[in-house]
Tab-separated table of C-alpha atoms in Angstrom:
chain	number	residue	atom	x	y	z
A	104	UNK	CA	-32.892	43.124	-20.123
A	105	UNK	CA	-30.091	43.455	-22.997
A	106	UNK	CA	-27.443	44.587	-20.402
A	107	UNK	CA	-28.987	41.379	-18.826
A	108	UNK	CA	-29.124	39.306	-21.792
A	109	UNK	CA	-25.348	40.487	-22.877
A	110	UNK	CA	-23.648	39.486	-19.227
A	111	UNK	CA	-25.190	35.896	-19.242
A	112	UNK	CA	-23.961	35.477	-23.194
A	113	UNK	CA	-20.472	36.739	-21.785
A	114	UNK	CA	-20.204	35.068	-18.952
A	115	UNK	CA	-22.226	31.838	-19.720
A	116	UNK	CA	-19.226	29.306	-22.214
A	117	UNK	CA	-20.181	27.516	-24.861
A	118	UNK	CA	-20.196	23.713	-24.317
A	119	UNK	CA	-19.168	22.710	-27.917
A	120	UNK	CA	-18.579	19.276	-29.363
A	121	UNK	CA	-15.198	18.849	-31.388
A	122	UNK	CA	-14.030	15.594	-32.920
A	123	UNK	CA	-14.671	13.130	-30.048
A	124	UNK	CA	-14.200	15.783	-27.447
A	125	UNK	CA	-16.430	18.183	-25.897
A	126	UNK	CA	-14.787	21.865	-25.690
A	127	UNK	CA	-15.937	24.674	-22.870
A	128	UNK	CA	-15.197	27.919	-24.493
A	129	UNK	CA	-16.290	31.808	-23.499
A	130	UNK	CA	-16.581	33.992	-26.152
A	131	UNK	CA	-13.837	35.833	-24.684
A	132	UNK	CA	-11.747	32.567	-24.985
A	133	UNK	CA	-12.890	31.820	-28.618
A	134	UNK	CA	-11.820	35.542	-29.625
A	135	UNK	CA	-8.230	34.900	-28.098
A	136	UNK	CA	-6.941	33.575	-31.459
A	137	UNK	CA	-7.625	36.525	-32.797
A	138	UNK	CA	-5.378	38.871	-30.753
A	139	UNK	CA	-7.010	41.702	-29.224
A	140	UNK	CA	-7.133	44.093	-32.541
A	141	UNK	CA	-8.986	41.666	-34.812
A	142	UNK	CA	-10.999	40.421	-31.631
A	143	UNK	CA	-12.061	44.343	-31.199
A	144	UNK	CA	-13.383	44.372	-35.078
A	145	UNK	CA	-14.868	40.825	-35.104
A	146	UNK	CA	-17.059	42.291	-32.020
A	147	UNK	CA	-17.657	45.644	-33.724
A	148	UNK	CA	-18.716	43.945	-36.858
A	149	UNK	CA	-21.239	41.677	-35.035
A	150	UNK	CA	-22.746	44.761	-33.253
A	151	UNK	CA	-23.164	46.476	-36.665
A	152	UNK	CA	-24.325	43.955	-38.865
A	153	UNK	CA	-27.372	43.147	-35.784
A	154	UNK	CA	-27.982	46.255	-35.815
A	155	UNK	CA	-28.253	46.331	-39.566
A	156	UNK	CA	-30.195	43.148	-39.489
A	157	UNK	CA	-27.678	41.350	-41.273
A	158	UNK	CA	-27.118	37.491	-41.896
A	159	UNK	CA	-24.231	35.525	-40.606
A	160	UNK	CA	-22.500	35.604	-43.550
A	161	UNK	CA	-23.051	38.810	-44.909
A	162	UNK	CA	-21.229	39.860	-41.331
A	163	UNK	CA	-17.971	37.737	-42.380
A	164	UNK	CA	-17.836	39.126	-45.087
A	165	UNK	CA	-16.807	42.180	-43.445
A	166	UNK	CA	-13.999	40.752	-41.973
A	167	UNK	CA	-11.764	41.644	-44.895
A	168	UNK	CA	-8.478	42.425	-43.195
A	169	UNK	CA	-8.411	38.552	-42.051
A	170	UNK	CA	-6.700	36.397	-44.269
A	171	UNK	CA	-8.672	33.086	-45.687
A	172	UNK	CA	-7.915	30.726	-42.684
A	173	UNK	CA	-8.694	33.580	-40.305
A	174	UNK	CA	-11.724	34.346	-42.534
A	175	UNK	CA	-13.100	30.898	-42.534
A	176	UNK	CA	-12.320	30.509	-38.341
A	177	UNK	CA	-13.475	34.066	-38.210
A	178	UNK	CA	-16.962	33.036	-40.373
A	179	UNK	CA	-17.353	30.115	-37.763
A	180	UNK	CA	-16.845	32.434	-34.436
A	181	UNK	CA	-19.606	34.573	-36.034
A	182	UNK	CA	-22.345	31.334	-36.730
A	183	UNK	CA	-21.679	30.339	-33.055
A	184	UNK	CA	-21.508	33.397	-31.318
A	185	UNK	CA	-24.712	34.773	-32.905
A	186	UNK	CA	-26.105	31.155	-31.898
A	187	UNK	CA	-24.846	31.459	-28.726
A	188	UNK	CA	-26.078	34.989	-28.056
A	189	UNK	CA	-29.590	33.898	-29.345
A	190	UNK	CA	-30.045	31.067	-27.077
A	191	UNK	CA	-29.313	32.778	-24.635
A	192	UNK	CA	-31.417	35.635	-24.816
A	193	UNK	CA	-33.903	33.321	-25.491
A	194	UNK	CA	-33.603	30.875	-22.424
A	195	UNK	CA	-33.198	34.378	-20.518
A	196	UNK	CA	-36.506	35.510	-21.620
A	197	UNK	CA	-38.283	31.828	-21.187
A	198	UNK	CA	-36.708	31.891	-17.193
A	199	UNK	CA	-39.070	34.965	-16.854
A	200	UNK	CA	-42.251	32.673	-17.787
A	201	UNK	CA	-40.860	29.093	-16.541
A	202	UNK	CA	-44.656	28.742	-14.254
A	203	UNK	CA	-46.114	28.038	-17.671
A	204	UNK	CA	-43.414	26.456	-19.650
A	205	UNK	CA	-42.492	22.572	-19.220
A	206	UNK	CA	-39.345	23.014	-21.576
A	207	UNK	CA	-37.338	24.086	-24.927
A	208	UNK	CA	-37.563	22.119	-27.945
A	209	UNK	CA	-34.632	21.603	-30.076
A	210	UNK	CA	-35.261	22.476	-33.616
A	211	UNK	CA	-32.049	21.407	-35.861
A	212	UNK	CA	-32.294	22.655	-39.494
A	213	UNK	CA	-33.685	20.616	-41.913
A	214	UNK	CA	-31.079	19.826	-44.763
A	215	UNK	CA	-27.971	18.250	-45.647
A	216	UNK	CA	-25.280	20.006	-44.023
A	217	UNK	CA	-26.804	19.497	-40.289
A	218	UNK	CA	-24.687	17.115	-37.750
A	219	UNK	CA	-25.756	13.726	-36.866
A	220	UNK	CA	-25.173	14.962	-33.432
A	221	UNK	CA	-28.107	17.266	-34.234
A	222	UNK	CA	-30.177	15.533	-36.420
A	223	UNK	CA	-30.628	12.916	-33.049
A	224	UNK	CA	-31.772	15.241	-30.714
A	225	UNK	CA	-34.079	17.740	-33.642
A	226	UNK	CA	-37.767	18.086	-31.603
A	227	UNK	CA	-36.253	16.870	-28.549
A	228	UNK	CA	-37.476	18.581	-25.273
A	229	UNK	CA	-35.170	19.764	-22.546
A	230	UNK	CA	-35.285	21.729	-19.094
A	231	UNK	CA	-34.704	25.556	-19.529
A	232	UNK	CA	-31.523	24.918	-17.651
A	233	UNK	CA	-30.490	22.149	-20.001
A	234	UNK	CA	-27.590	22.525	-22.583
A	235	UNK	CA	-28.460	24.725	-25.124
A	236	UNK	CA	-27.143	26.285	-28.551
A	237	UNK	CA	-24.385	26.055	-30.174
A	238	UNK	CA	-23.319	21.928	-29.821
A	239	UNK	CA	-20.592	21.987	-32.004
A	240	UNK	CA	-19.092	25.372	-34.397
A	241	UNK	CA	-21.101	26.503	-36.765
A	242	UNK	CA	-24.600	25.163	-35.092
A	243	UNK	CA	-27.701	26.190	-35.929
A	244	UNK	CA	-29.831	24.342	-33.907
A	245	UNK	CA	-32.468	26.560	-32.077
A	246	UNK	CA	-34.768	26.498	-29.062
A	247	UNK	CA	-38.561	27.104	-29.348
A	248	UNK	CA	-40.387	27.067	-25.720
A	249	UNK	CA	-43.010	24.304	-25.449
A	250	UNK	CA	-46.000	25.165	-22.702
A	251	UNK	CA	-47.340	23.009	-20.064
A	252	UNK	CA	-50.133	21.004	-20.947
A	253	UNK	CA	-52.860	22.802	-19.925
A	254	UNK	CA	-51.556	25.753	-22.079
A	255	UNK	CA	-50.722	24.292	-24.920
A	256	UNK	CA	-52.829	24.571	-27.910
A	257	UNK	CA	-52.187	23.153	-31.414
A	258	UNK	CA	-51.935	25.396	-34.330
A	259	UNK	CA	-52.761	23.740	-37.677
A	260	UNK	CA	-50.774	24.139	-40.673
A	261	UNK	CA	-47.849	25.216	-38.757
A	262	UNK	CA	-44.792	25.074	-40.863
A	263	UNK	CA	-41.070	24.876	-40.823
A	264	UNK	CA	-38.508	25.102	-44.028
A	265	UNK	CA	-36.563	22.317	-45.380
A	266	UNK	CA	-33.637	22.238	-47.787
A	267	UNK	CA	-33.969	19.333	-50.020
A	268	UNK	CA	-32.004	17.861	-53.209
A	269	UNK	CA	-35.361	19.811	-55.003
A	270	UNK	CA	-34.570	22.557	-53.327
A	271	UNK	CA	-36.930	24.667	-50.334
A	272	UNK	CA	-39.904	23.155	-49.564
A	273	UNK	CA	-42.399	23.281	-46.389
A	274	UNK	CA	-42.686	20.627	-44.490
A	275	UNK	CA	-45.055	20.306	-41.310
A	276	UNK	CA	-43.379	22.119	-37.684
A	277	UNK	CA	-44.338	18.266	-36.528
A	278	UNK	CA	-41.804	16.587	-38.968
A	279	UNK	CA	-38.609	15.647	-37.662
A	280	UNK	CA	-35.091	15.068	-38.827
A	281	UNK	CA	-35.470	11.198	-39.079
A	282	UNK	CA	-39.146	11.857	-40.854
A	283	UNK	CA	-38.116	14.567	-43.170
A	284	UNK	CA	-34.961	12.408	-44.597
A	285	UNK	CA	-36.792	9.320	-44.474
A	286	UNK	CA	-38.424	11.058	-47.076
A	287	UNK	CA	-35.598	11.706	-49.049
A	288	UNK	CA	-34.140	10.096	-52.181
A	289	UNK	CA	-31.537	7.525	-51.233
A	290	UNK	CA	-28.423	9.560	-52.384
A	291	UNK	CA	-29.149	12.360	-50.577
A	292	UNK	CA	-29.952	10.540	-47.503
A	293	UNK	CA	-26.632	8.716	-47.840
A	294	UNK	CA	-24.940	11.769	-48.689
A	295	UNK	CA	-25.970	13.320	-45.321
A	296	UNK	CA	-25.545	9.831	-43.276
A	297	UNK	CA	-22.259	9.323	-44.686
């Protein structure tokens, strides 16, 4: 399954949203800017820091030969790759159990950096061979599978973190974008509206 898993990542591109435009990018294509010696250490830094069980950004940071701008393009190849990678090992695995799935929920992240772009489509539910992960650089929106009816059970007090102008709080897995900012005070929720 990882050979599996690493072949669809590769070969699957990204469908990413930039400006007004969409973009259709492999990772092979996204590491191009790079040249092929930095492209080689990006890669080998990803594969170590996984294996490490590293965040996003503690892998960037290991980028140190890159100079700010590559560092900052370099930190947003890593956020969308990993992204990328995920949901697709994910949707992978979900294909192998489709006779009791009806879709993949989209989860955005709850707090005030997300897109508007995802804070529209956060709980969401699309095909398993809908567009998935990443929608734009730097995306971390997610997929969680949802069951067919007659397999689907509710699990109380299911939760789901939220970054707030009062910092972390839980909020209910039910609550979506458009609930949890309603919420908000009225700067923040103009800060993230624009």
């Amino acid at each position: 399954v990882p050979e599996q898993v690493a072949a669809a990542a590769l070969a699957e591109p990204m469908d990413l949203e930039v400006g007004k435009r969409r973009q259709r990018i492999s990772i092979a294509g996204a590491l191009d800017e790079f040249g092929t010696k930095k492209s080689a250490e990006i890669i080998s830094q990803i594969r170590v820091g996984s294996a490490l069980g590293e965040t996003n950004d503690q892998i960037a940071k290991r980028l140190t030969p890159l100079d700010i701008k590559q560092k900052d393009q370099a930190a947003a190849l890593v956020n969308t790759m990993t992204n990328h990678i995920a949901s697709t090992a994910r949707v992978e695995v979900l294909k192998q159990n489709d006779d009791i799935l009806k879709g993949m929920r989209r989860i955005a992240t709850l707090d005030g950096r997300t897109t508007l772009f995802c804070i529209s489509i956060d709980q969401t539910i699309i095909p398993l061979d809908g567009v998935r992960p990443p929608y734009h650089w730097r995306c971390r929106t997610t997929l969680i599978p949802v069951l067919k009816d007659e397999y689907a059970r509710d699990i109380p007090g299911s939760t789901r973190p939220s970054v707030g102008p009062d910092g972390v709080e839980q909020v209910s897995s039910k609550t979506s974008y458009g609930e949890w900012l309603a919420r908000q005070p009225a700067s923040f929720q103009s800060d993230v509206l624009g």
